[in-house]
């Protein structure tokens, strides 16, 4: 009997080694990993530059607490703010913590408490971030949530217009709903979102925990829509697997997060910052983002063309290397078949297959994955 709480429905696979887009389990079987730690290992497993940066830092200093000046925090904050619309950074350990910080900052800075988020959104599992999450299954069994959150239909412009008033502190949104089905925001919705935030003086919080750091082919996914968020939350791809999160905010908000207002014991420690510096150098300062756009365009095109031939597939959608395949029936059996064949993919809700390959995935690996997906659907078609 396991001594662990049974909080995860684990697969019968135990990875013991990884390199790039490949995982190897205890039996020696190789898998093409199109989960990447749930959009975490954007540079693939054991990326040499990240590995070396962390190894070097291990022999210097692990942790001193935020009572001290940590130079690497300043370097990382400078890179993130220079490449975004924000001016300041707060470091923590996860996406949920980043979203908690965003909720606290929005309430304190505006003096208001109402926050709008969206149905099928996902922002974390702490009490505050869970309250922001628009999924009943995440809320069940935990009693009263944090007050004054409301959940609107995603991409519904009219519902948004009706809900936003001057007593709203912030609107919290994912540019692409990840857990909610890989659903991108529409251009019309993005335009109205920004307009209403400007008109009613409410803060725009963009949750980039899954979409940020190159996943969609840009540094941040909000760039696709010309949005100007007041607060951005990051985690997952930021450390390539090292636990780290960040909240970015515009300069007007700095006055509301003064000493004693918020903190994180481990946030921004030297090991985490070493990993992040290596990641940002590889993703922001090379041609990788253009490569992600090109590969994503090719992969989505191949999948979309094939979807036209298969009645089971309703739609292929996504940006860059964040792709969803919506099906007519539950996809759990398809995921299992693909795992047995050597391709690891996720679901995003019961009927959507979610593809999140590392950004460094090769053309050959994308072609191989496409053929494996095609083969599974063709066999399913014959069986039906």
mmCIF file with all atom_site columns, N, CA and C in Angstrom, residues 86 98 101-103 105-106 170 203-207 228-233 247-250 253:
data_model
loop_
_atom_site.group_PDB
_atom_site.id
_atom_site.type_symbol
_atom_site.label_atom_id
_atom_site.label_alt_id
_atom_site.label_comp_id
_atom_site.label_asym_id
_atom_site.label_entity_id
_atom_site.label_seq_id
_atom_site.pdbx_PDB_ins_code
_atom_site.Cartn_x
_atom_site.Cartn_y
_atom_site.Cartn_z
_atom_site.occupancy
_atom_site.B_iso_or_equiv
_atom_site.pdbx_formal_charge
_atom_site.auth_seq_id
_atom_site.auth_comp_id
_atom_site.auth_asym_id
_atom_site.auth_atom_id
_atom_site.pdbx_PDB_model_num
ATOM 1  N N  . UNK A 1 86  ? 4.951   44.631 -18.834 1.00 0.00 ? 86  UNK A N  1
ATOM 2  C CA . UNK A 1 86  ? 5.000   44.878 -17.392 1.00 0.00 ? 86  UNK A CA 1
ATOM 3  C C  . UNK A 1 86  ? 6.347   45.453 -16.957 1.00 0.00 ? 86  UNK A C  1
ATOM 4  N N  . UNK A 1 98  ? 1.458   32.107 -8.174  1.00 0.00 ? 98  UNK A N  1
ATOM 5  C CA . UNK A 1 98  ? 1.481   33.329 -8.985  1.00 0.00 ? 98  UNK A CA 1
ATOM 6  C C  . UNK A 1 98  ? 0.084   33.915 -9.096  1.00 0.00 ? 98  UNK A C  1
ATOM 7  N N  . UNK A 1 101 ? -0.955  35.555 -5.852  1.00 0.00 ? 101 UNK A N  1
ATOM 8  C CA . UNK A 1 101 ? -0.353  36.891 -5.755  1.00 0.00 ? 101 UNK A CA 1
ATOM 9  C C  . UNK A 1 101 ? -1.123  37.891 -6.601  1.00 0.00 ? 101 UNK A C  1
ATOM 10 N N  . UNK A 1 102 ? -1.545  37.462 -7.785  1.00 0.00 ? 102 UNK A N  1
ATOM 11 C CA . UNK A 1 102 ? -2.296  38.351 -8.679  1.00 0.00 ? 102 UNK A CA 1
ATOM 12 C C  . UNK A 1 102 ? -3.632  38.759 -8.079  1.00 0.00 ? 102 UNK A C  1
ATOM 13 N N  . UNK A 1 103 ? -4.321  37.795 -7.470  1.00 0.00 ? 103 UNK A N  1
ATOM 14 C CA . UNK A 1 103 ? -5.612  38.083 -6.838  1.00 0.00 ? 103 UNK A CA 1
ATOM 15 C C  . UNK A 1 103 ? -5.441  39.071 -5.691  1.00 0.00 ? 103 UNK A C  1
ATOM 16 N N  . UNK A 1 105 ? -2.965  41.219 -5.203  1.00 0.00 ? 105 UNK A N  1
ATOM 17 C CA . UNK A 1 105 ? -2.536  42.523 -5.697  1.00 0.00 ? 105 UNK A CA 1
ATOM 18 C C  . UNK A 1 105 ? -3.708  43.287 -6.318  1.00 0.00 ? 105 UNK A C  1
ATOM 19 N N  . UNK A 1 106 ? -4.536  42.585 -7.093  1.00 0.00 ? 106 UNK A N  1
ATOM 20 C CA . UNK A 1 106 ? -5.673  43.244 -7.745  1.00 0.00 ? 106 UNK A CA 1
ATOM 21 C C  . UNK A 1 106 ? -6.644  43.815 -6.710  1.00 0.00 ? 106 UNK A C  1
ATOM 22 N N  . UNK A 1 170 ? -11.007 43.176 -11.237 1.00 0.00 ? 170 UNK A N  1
ATOM 23 C CA . UNK A 1 170 ? -10.160 42.600 -12.278 1.00 0.00 ? 170 UNK A CA 1
ATOM 24 C C  . UNK A 1 170 ? -10.917 41.553 -13.082 1.00 0.00 ? 170 UNK A C  1
ATOM 25 N N  . UNK A 1 203 ? -8.519  45.877 -13.624 1.00 0.00 ? 203 UNK A N  1
ATOM 26 C CA . UNK A 1 203 ? -7.249  45.306 -14.045 1.00 0.00 ? 203 UNK A CA 1
ATOM 27 C C  . UNK A 1 203 ? -7.468  44.080 -14.926 1.00 0.00 ? 203 UNK A C  1
ATOM 28 N N  . UNK A 1 204 ? -6.615  43.933 -15.905 1.00 0.00 ? 204 UNK A N  1
ATOM 29 C CA . UNK A 1 204 ? -6.635  42.749 -16.764 1.00 0.00 ? 204 UNK A CA 1
ATOM 30 C C  . UNK A 1 204 ? -5.515  41.820 -16.320 1.00 0.00 ? 204 UNK A C  1
ATOM 31 N N  . UNK A 1 205 ? -5.891  40.649 -15.803 1.00 0.00 ? 205 UNK A N  1
ATOM 32 C CA . UNK A 1 205 ? -4.929  39.631 -15.386 1.00 0.00 ? 205 UNK A CA 1
ATOM 33 C C  . UNK A 1 205 ? -4.922  38.532 -16.438 1.00 0.00 ? 205 UNK A C  1
ATOM 34 N N  . UNK A 1 206 ? -3.789  38.317 -17.077 1.00 0.00 ? 206 UNK A N  1
ATOM 35 C CA . UNK A 1 206 ? -3.680  37.241 -18.065 1.00 0.00 ? 206 UNK A CA 1
ATOM 36 C C  . UNK A 1 206 ? -2.854  36.102 -17.472 1.00 0.00 ? 206 UNK A C  1
ATOM 37 N N  . UNK A 1 207 ? -3.492  34.957 -17.339 1.00 0.00 ? 207 UNK A N  1
ATOM 38 C CA . UNK A 1 207 ? -2.850  33.753 -16.818 1.00 0.00 ? 207 UNK A CA 1
ATOM 39 C C  . UNK A 1 207 ? -2.105  33.071 -17.964 1.00 0.00 ? 207 UNK A C  1
ATOM 40 N N  . UNK A 1 228 ? -2.871  44.343 -23.514 1.00 0.00 ? 228 UNK A N  1
ATOM 41 C CA . UNK A 1 228 ? -1.905  44.986 -22.626 1.00 0.00 ? 228 UNK A CA 1
ATOM 42 C C  . UNK A 1 228 ? -2.289  44.678 -21.183 1.00 0.00 ? 228 UNK A C  1
ATOM 43 N N  . UNK A 1 229 ? -1.978  43.458 -20.723 1.00 0.00 ? 229 UNK A N  1
ATOM 44 C CA . UNK A 1 229 ? -2.383  43.079 -19.352 1.00 0.00 ? 229 UNK A CA 1
ATOM 45 C C  . UNK A 1 229 ? -1.692  43.906 -18.294 1.00 0.00 ? 229 UNK A C  1
ATOM 46 N N  . UNK A 1 230 ? -2.412  44.156 -17.200 1.00 0.00 ? 230 UNK A N  1
ATOM 47 C CA . UNK A 1 230 ? -1.830  44.837 -16.045 1.00 0.00 ? 230 UNK A CA 1
ATOM 48 C C  . UNK A 1 230 ? -1.004  43.869 -15.215 1.00 0.00 ? 230 UNK A C  1
ATOM 49 N N  . UNK A 1 231 ? -1.420  42.592 -15.220 1.00 0.00 ? 231 UNK A N  1
ATOM 50 C CA . UNK A 1 231 ? -0.745  41.547 -14.467 1.00 0.00 ? 231 UNK A CA 1
ATOM 51 C C  . UNK A 1 231 ? -0.644  40.302 -15.346 1.00 0.00 ? 231 UNK A C  1
ATOM 52 N N  . UNK A 1 232 ? 0.516   39.656 -15.325 1.00 0.00 ? 232 UNK A N  1
ATOM 53 C CA . UNK A 1 232 ? 0.742   38.406 -16.056 1.00 0.00 ? 232 UNK A CA 1
ATOM 54 C C  . UNK A 1 232 ? 1.241   37.376 -15.056 1.00 0.00 ? 232 UNK A C  1
ATOM 55 N N  . UNK A 1 233 ? 0.682   36.170 -15.102 1.00 0.00 ? 233 UNK A N  1
ATOM 56 C CA . UNK A 1 233 ? 1.186   35.105 -14.234 1.00 0.00 ? 233 UNK A CA 1
ATOM 57 C C  . UNK A 1 233 ? 1.870   34.030 -15.074 1.00 0.00 ? 233 UNK A C  1
ATOM 58 N N  . UNK A 1 247 ? 4.869   36.465 -10.987 1.00 0.00 ? 247 UNK A N  1
ATOM 59 C CA . UNK A 1 247 ? 3.801   37.398 -11.302 1.00 0.00 ? 247 UNK A CA 1
ATOM 60 C C  . UNK A 1 247 ? 4.454   38.685 -11.776 1.00 0.00 ? 247 UNK A C  1
ATOM 61 N N  . UNK A 1 248 ? 4.060   39.146 -12.953 1.00 0.00 ? 248 UNK A N  1
ATOM 62 C CA . UNK A 1 248 ? 4.550   40.410 -13.490 1.00 0.00 ? 248 UNK A CA 1
ATOM 63 C C  . UNK A 1 248 ? 3.441   41.452 -13.381 1.00 0.00 ? 248 UNK A C  1
ATOM 64 N N  . UNK A 1 249 ? 3.817   42.690 -13.109 1.00 0.00 ? 249 UNK A N  1
ATOM 65 C CA . UNK A 1 249 ? 2.821   43.754 -13.001 1.00 0.00 ? 249 UNK A CA 1
ATOM 66 C C  . UNK A 1 249 ? 3.350   45.082 -13.510 1.00 0.00 ? 249 UNK A C  1
ATOM 67 N N  . UNK A 1 250 ? 2.435   45.953 -13.888 1.00 0.00 ? 250 UNK A N  1
ATOM 68 C CA . UNK A 1 250 ? 2.817   47.283 -14.367 1.00 0.00 ? 250 UNK A CA 1
ATOM 69 C C  . UNK A 1 250 ? 3.266   48.164 -13.195 1.00 0.00 ? 250 UNK A C  1
ATOM 70 N N  . UNK A 1 253 ? 1.361   49.406 -10.020 1.00 0.00 ? 253 UNK A N  1
ATOM 71 C CA . UNK A 1 253 ? 0.965   48.467 -8.974  1.00 0.00 ? 253 UNK A CA 1
ATOM 72 C C  . UNK A 1 253 ? 2.026   48.265 -7.903  1.00 0.00 ? 253 UNK A C  1
#
